[in-house]
mmCIF file of C-alpha atoms in Angstrom:
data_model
loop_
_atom_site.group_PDB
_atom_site.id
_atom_site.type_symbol
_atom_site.label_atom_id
_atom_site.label_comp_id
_atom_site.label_asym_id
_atom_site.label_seq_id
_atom_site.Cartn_x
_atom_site.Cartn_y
_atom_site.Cartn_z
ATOM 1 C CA UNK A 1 -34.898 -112.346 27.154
ATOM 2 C CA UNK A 2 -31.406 -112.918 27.043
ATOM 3 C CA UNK A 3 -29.638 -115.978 28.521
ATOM 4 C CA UNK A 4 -25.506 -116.232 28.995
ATOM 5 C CA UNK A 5 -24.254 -119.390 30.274
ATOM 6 C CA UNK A 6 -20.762 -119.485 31.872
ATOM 7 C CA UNK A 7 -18.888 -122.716 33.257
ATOM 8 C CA UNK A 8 -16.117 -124.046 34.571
ATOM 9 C CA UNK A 9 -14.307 -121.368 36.176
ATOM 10 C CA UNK A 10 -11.601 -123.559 38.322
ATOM 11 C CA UNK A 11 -10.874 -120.281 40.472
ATOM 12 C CA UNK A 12 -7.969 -120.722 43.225
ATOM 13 C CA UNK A 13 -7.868 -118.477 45.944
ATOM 14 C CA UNK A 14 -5.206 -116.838 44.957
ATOM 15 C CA UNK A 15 -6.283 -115.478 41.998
ATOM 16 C CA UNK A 16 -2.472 -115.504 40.208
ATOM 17 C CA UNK A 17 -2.507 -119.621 40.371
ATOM 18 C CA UNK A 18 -2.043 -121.115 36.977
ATOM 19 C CA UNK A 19 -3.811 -124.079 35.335
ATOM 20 C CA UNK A 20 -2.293 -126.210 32.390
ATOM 21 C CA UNK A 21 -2.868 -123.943 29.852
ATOM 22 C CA UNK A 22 -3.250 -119.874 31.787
ATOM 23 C CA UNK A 23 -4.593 -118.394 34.536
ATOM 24 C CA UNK A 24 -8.243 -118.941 35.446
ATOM 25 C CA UNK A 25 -9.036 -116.304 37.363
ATOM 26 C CA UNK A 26 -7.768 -114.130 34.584
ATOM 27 C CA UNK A 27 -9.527 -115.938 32.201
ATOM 28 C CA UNK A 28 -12.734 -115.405 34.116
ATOM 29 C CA UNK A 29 -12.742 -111.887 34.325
ATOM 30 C CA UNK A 30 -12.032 -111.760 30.772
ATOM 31 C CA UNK A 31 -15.200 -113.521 30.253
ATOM 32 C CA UNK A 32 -17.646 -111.948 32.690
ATOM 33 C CA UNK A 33 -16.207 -108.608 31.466
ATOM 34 C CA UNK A 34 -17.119 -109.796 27.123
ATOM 35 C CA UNK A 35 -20.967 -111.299 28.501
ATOM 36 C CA UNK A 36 -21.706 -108.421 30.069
ATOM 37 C CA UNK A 37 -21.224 -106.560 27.243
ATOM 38 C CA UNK A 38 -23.500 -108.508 25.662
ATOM 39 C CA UNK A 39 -25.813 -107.281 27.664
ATOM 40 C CA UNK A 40 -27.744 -110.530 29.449
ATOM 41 C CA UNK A 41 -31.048 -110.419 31.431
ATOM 42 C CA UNK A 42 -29.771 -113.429 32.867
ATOM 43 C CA UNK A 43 -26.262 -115.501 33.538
ATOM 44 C CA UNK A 44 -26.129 -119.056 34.795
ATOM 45 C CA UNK A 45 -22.818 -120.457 35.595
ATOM 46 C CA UNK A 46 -23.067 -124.453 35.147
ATOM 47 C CA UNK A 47 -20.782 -125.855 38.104
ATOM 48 C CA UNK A 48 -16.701 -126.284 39.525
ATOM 49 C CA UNK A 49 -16.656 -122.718 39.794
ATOM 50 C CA UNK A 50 -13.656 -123.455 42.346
ATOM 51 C CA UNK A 51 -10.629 -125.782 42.198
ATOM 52 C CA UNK A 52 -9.788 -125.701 45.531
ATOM 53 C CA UNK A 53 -13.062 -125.480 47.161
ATOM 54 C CA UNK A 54 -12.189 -122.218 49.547
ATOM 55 C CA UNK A 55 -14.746 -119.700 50.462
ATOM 56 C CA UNK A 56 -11.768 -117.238 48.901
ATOM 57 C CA UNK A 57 -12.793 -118.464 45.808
ATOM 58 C CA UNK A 58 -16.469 -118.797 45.499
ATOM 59 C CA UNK A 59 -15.709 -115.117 46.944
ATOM 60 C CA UNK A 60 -13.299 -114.041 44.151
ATOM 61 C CA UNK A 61 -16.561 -115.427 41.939
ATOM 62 C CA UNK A 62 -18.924 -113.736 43.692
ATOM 63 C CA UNK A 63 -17.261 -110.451 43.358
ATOM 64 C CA UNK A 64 -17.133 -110.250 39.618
ATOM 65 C CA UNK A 65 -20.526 -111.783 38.928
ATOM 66 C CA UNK A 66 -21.977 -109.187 41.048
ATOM 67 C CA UNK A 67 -21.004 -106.456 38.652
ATOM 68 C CA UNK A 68 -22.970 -107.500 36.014
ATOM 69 C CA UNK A 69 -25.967 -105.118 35.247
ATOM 70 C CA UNK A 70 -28.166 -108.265 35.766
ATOM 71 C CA UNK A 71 -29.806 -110.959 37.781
ATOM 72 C CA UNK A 72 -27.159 -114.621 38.436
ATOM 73 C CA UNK A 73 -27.260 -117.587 39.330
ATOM 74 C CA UNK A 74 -24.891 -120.846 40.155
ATOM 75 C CA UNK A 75 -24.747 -124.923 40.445
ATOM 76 C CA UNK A 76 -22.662 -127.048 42.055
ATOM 77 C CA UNK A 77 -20.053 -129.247 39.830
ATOM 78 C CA UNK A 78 -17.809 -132.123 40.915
ATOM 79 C CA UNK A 79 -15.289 -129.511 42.315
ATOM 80 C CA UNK A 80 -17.064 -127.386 44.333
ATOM 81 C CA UNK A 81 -18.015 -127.516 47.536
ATOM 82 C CA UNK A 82 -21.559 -127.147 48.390
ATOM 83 C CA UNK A 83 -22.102 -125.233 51.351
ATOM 84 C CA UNK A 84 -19.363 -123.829 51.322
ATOM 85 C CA UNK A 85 -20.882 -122.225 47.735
ATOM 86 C CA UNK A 86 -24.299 -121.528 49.035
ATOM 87 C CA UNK A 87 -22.486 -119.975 52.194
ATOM 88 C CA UNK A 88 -21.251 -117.445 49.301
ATOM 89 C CA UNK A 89 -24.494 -117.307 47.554
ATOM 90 C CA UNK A 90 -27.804 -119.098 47.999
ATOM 91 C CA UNK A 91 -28.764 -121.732 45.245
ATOM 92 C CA UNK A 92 -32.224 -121.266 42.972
ATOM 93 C CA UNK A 93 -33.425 -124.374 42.050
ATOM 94 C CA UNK A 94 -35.638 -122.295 39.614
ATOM 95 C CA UNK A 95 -35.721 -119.343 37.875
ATOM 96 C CA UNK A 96 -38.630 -117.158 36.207
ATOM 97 C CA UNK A 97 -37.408 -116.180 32.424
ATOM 98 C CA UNK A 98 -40.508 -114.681 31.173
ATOM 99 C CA UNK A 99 -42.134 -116.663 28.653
ATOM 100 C CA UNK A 100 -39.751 -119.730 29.868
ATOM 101 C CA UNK A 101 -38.561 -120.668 33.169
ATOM 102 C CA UNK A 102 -34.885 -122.287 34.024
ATOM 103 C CA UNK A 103 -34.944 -125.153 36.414
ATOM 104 C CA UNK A 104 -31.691 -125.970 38.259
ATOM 105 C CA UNK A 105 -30.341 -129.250 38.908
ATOM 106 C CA UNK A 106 -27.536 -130.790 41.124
ATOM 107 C CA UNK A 107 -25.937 -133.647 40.035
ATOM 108 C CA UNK A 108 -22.671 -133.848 42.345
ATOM 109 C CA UNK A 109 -21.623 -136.697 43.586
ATOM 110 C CA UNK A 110 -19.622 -136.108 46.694
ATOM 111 C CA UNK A 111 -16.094 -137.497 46.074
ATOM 112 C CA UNK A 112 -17.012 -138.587 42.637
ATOM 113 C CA UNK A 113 -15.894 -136.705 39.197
ATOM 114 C CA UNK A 114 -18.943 -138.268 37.860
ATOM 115 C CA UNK A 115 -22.549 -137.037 38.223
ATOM 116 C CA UNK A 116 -25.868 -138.315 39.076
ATOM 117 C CA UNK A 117 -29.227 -137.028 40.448
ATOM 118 C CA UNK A 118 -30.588 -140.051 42.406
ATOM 119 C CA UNK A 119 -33.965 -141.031 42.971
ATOM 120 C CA UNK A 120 -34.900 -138.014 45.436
ATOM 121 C CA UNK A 121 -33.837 -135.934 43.113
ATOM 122 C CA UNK A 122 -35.534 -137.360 39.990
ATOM 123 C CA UNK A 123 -38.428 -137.513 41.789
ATOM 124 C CA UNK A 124 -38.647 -134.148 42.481
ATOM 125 C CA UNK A 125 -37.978 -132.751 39.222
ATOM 126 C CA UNK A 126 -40.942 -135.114 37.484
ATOM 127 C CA UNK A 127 -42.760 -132.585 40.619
ATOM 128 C CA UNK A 128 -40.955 -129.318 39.408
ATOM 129 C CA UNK A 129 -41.821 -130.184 35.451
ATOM 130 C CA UNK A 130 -45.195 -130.637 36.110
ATOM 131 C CA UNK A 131 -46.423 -127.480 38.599
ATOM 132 C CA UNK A 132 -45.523 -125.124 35.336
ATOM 133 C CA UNK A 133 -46.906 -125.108 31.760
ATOM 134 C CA UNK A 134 -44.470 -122.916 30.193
ATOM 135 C CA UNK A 135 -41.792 -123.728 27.934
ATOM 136 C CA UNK A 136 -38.421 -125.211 30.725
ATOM 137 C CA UNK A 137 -34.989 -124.829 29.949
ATOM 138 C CA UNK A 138 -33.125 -127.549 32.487
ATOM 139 C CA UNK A 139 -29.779 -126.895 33.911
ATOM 140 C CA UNK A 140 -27.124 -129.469 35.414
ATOM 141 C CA UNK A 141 -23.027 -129.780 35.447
ATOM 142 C CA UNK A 142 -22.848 -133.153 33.901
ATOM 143 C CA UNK A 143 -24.466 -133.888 30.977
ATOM 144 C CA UNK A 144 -26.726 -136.366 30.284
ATOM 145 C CA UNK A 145 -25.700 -137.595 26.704
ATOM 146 C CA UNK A 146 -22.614 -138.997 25.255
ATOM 147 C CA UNK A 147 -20.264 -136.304 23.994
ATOM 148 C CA UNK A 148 -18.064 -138.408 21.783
ATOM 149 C CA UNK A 149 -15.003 -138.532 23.450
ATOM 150 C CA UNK A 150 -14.605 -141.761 25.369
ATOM 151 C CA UNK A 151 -13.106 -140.137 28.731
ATOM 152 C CA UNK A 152 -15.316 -137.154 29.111
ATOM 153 C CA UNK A 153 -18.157 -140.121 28.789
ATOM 154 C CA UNK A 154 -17.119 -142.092 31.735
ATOM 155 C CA UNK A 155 -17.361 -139.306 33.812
ATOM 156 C CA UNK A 156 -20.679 -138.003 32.532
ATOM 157 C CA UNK A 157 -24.655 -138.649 34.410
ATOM 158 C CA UNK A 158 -24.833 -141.595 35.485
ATOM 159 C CA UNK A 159 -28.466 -142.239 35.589
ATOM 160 C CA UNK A 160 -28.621 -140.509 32.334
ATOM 161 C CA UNK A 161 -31.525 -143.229 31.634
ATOM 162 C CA UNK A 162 -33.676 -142.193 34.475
ATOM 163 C CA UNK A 163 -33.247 -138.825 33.879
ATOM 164 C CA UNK A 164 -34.671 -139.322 30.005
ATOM 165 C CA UNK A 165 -37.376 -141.439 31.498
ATOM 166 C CA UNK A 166 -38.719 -138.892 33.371
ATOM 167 C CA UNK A 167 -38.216 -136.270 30.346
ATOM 168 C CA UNK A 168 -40.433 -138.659 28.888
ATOM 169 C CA UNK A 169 -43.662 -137.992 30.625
ATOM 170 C CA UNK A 170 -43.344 -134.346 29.927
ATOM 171 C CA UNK A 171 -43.566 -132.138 27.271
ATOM 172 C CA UNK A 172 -42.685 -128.879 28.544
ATOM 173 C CA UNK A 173 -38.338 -129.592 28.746
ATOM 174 C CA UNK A 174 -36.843 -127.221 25.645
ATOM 175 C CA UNK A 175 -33.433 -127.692 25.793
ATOM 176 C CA UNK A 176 -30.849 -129.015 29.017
ATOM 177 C CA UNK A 177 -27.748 -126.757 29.600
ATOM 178 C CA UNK A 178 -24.690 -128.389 30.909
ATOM 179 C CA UNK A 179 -20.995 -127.838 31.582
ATOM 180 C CA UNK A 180 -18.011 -129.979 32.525
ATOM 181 C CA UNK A 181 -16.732 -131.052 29.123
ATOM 182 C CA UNK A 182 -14.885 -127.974 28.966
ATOM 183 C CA UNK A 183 -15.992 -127.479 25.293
ATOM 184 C CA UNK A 184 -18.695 -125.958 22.520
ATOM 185 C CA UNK A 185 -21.132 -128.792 21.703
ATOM 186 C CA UNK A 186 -24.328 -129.503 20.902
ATOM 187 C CA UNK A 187 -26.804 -132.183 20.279
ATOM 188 C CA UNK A 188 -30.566 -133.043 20.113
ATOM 189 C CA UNK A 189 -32.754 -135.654 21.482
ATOM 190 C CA UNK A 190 -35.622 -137.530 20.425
ATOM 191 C CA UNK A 191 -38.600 -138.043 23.059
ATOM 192 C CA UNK A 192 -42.078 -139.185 22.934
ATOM 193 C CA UNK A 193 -43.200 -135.271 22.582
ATOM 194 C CA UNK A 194 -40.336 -134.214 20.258
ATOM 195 C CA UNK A 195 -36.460 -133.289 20.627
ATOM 196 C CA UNK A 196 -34.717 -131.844 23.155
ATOM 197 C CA UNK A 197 -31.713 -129.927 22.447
ATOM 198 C CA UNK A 198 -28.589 -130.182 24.721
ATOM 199 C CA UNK A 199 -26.330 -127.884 24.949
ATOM 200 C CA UNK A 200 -22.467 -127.370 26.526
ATOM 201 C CA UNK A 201 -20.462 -124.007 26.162
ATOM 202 C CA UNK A 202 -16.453 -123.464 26.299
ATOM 203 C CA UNK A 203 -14.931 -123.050 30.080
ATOM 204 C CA UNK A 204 -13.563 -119.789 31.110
ATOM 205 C CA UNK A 205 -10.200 -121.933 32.453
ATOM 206 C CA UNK A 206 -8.973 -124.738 30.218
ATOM 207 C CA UNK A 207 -10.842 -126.415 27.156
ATOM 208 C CA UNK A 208 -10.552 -129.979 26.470
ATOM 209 C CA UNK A 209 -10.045 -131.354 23.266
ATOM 210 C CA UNK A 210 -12.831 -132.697 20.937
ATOM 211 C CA UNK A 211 -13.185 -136.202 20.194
ATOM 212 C CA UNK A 212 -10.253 -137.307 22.366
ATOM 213 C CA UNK A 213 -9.896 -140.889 24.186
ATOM 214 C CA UNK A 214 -7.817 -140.221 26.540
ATOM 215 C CA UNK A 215 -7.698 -136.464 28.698
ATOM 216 C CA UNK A 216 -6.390 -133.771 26.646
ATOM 217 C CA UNK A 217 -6.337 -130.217 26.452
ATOM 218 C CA UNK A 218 -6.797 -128.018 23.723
ATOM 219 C CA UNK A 219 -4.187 -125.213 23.977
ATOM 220 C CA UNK A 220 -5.202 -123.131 21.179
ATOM 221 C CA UNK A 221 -8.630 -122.438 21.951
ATOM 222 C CA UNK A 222 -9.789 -119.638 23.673
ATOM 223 C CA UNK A 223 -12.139 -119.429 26.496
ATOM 224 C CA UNK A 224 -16.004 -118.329 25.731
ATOM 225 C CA UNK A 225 -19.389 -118.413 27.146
ATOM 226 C CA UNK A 226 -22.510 -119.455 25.452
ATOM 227 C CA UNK A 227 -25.906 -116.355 24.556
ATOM 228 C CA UNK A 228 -29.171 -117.574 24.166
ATOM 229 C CA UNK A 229 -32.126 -115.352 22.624
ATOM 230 C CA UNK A 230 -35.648 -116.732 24.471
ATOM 231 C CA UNK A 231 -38.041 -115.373 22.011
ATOM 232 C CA UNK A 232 -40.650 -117.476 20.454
ATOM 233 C CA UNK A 233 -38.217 -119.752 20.010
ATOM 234 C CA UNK A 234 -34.622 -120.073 21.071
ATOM 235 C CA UNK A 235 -31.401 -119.337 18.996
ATOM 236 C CA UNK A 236 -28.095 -119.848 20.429
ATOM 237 C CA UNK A 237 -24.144 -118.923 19.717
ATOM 238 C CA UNK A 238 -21.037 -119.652 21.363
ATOM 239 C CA UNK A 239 -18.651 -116.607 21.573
ATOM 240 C CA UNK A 240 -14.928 -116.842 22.392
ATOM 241 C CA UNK A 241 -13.076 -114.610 23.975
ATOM 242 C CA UNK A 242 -9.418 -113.028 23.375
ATOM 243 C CA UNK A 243 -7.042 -112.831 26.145
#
């Protein structure tokens, strides 16, 4: 079973806008285009898929997901627009992976560029975790750890906490997939039944630099997706893509 995670599309409606650093809808094709080749059971694209919030561009998303030779799915980020999203396609808040399964998370905050899940929400994944025995990959927009750059922190989960607490009374969570830092990175996390890996992959539109305090871009990296391999255990890459 093969995973490809792709995030942070920032599509306009008109699909010629420009963002700092190039054009995102471009940019996204470009990427779809390289994953597919790759050739994935499975792609998940982690959140603020638009950057205007207009049905014309959950639609220009729509139409090139839809030519991959294989199942898709979507979350919500800080920038989209809900409804508006699921008006374009439906949300799964799980998804069967064979040996694993892929639970979905939203963690918008209406108005907000910060995330959180809430107590509804929390409660029902401590549900979700415990109707399956297999192996769960979790997926969300913001994650839940620090990423070591100070303003990409203050805009992370904000009941990161919670969310760990109820990790804690399960065993079954393999890794968390996220988005909205706009960069590779990866991490692990102790709990009372082992580590959890976390995960981030580069945004099709504009990448953020590393380690930075304040916002900055990083103009001279390309744009990527992350692969994951779901054997008996899970290996992962980050692939970048030329222009």
């Amino acid at each position: 079973m093969r995973l490809i995670q792709i995030t942070d599309c920032h599509l306009h409606a008109d699909p010629a806008a420009r963002s700092r650093t190039g054009i995102p809808h471009r940019q996204f094709v470009r990427v779809v285009e390289e994953a597919a080749s790759w050739r994935p059971d499975m792609v998940l694209v982690t959140g603020d898929v638009s950057q205007d919030e207009t049905a014309a561009s959950y639609a220009l998303a729509e139409r090139e997901l839809a030519r991959l030779d294989c199942p898709w799915s979507w979350l919500p980020g800080n920038h989209d627009e809900p409804a508006r999203m699921a008006e374009c396609r439906p949300f799964e808040e799980s998804v069967d992976l064979g040996q694993r399964r892929l639970l979905l998370l939203d963690t918008q905050v209406p108005g907000q560029t910060h995330g959180a899940l809430g107590a509804a929400r929390l409660e029902a994944l401590a549900e979700r975790l415990a109707e399956d025995e297999r192996p769960t990959l979790v997926a969300m927009h913001h994650p839940p750890v620090s990423v070591g750059s100070r303003w990409v922190d203050a805009l992370g989960l904000a009941d990161a906490e919670a969310f760990w607490e109820v990790l804690a009374t399960h065993e079954r969570v393999e890794a968390i997939l996220c988005g909205h830092i706009h960069q590779a990175f990866e991490c692990r996390r102790a709990t009372p039944h082992g580590e959890v890996a976390i995960y981030a992959c580069p945004a099709t539109s504009d990448q953020f630099l590393p380690g930075a305090e304040t916002f900055a871009v990083d103009a001279a990296a390309l744009p990527g997706f992350r692969g994951f391999d779901l054997g008996d255990a899970l290996s992962t890459w980050v692939e970048r893509v030329a222009l």
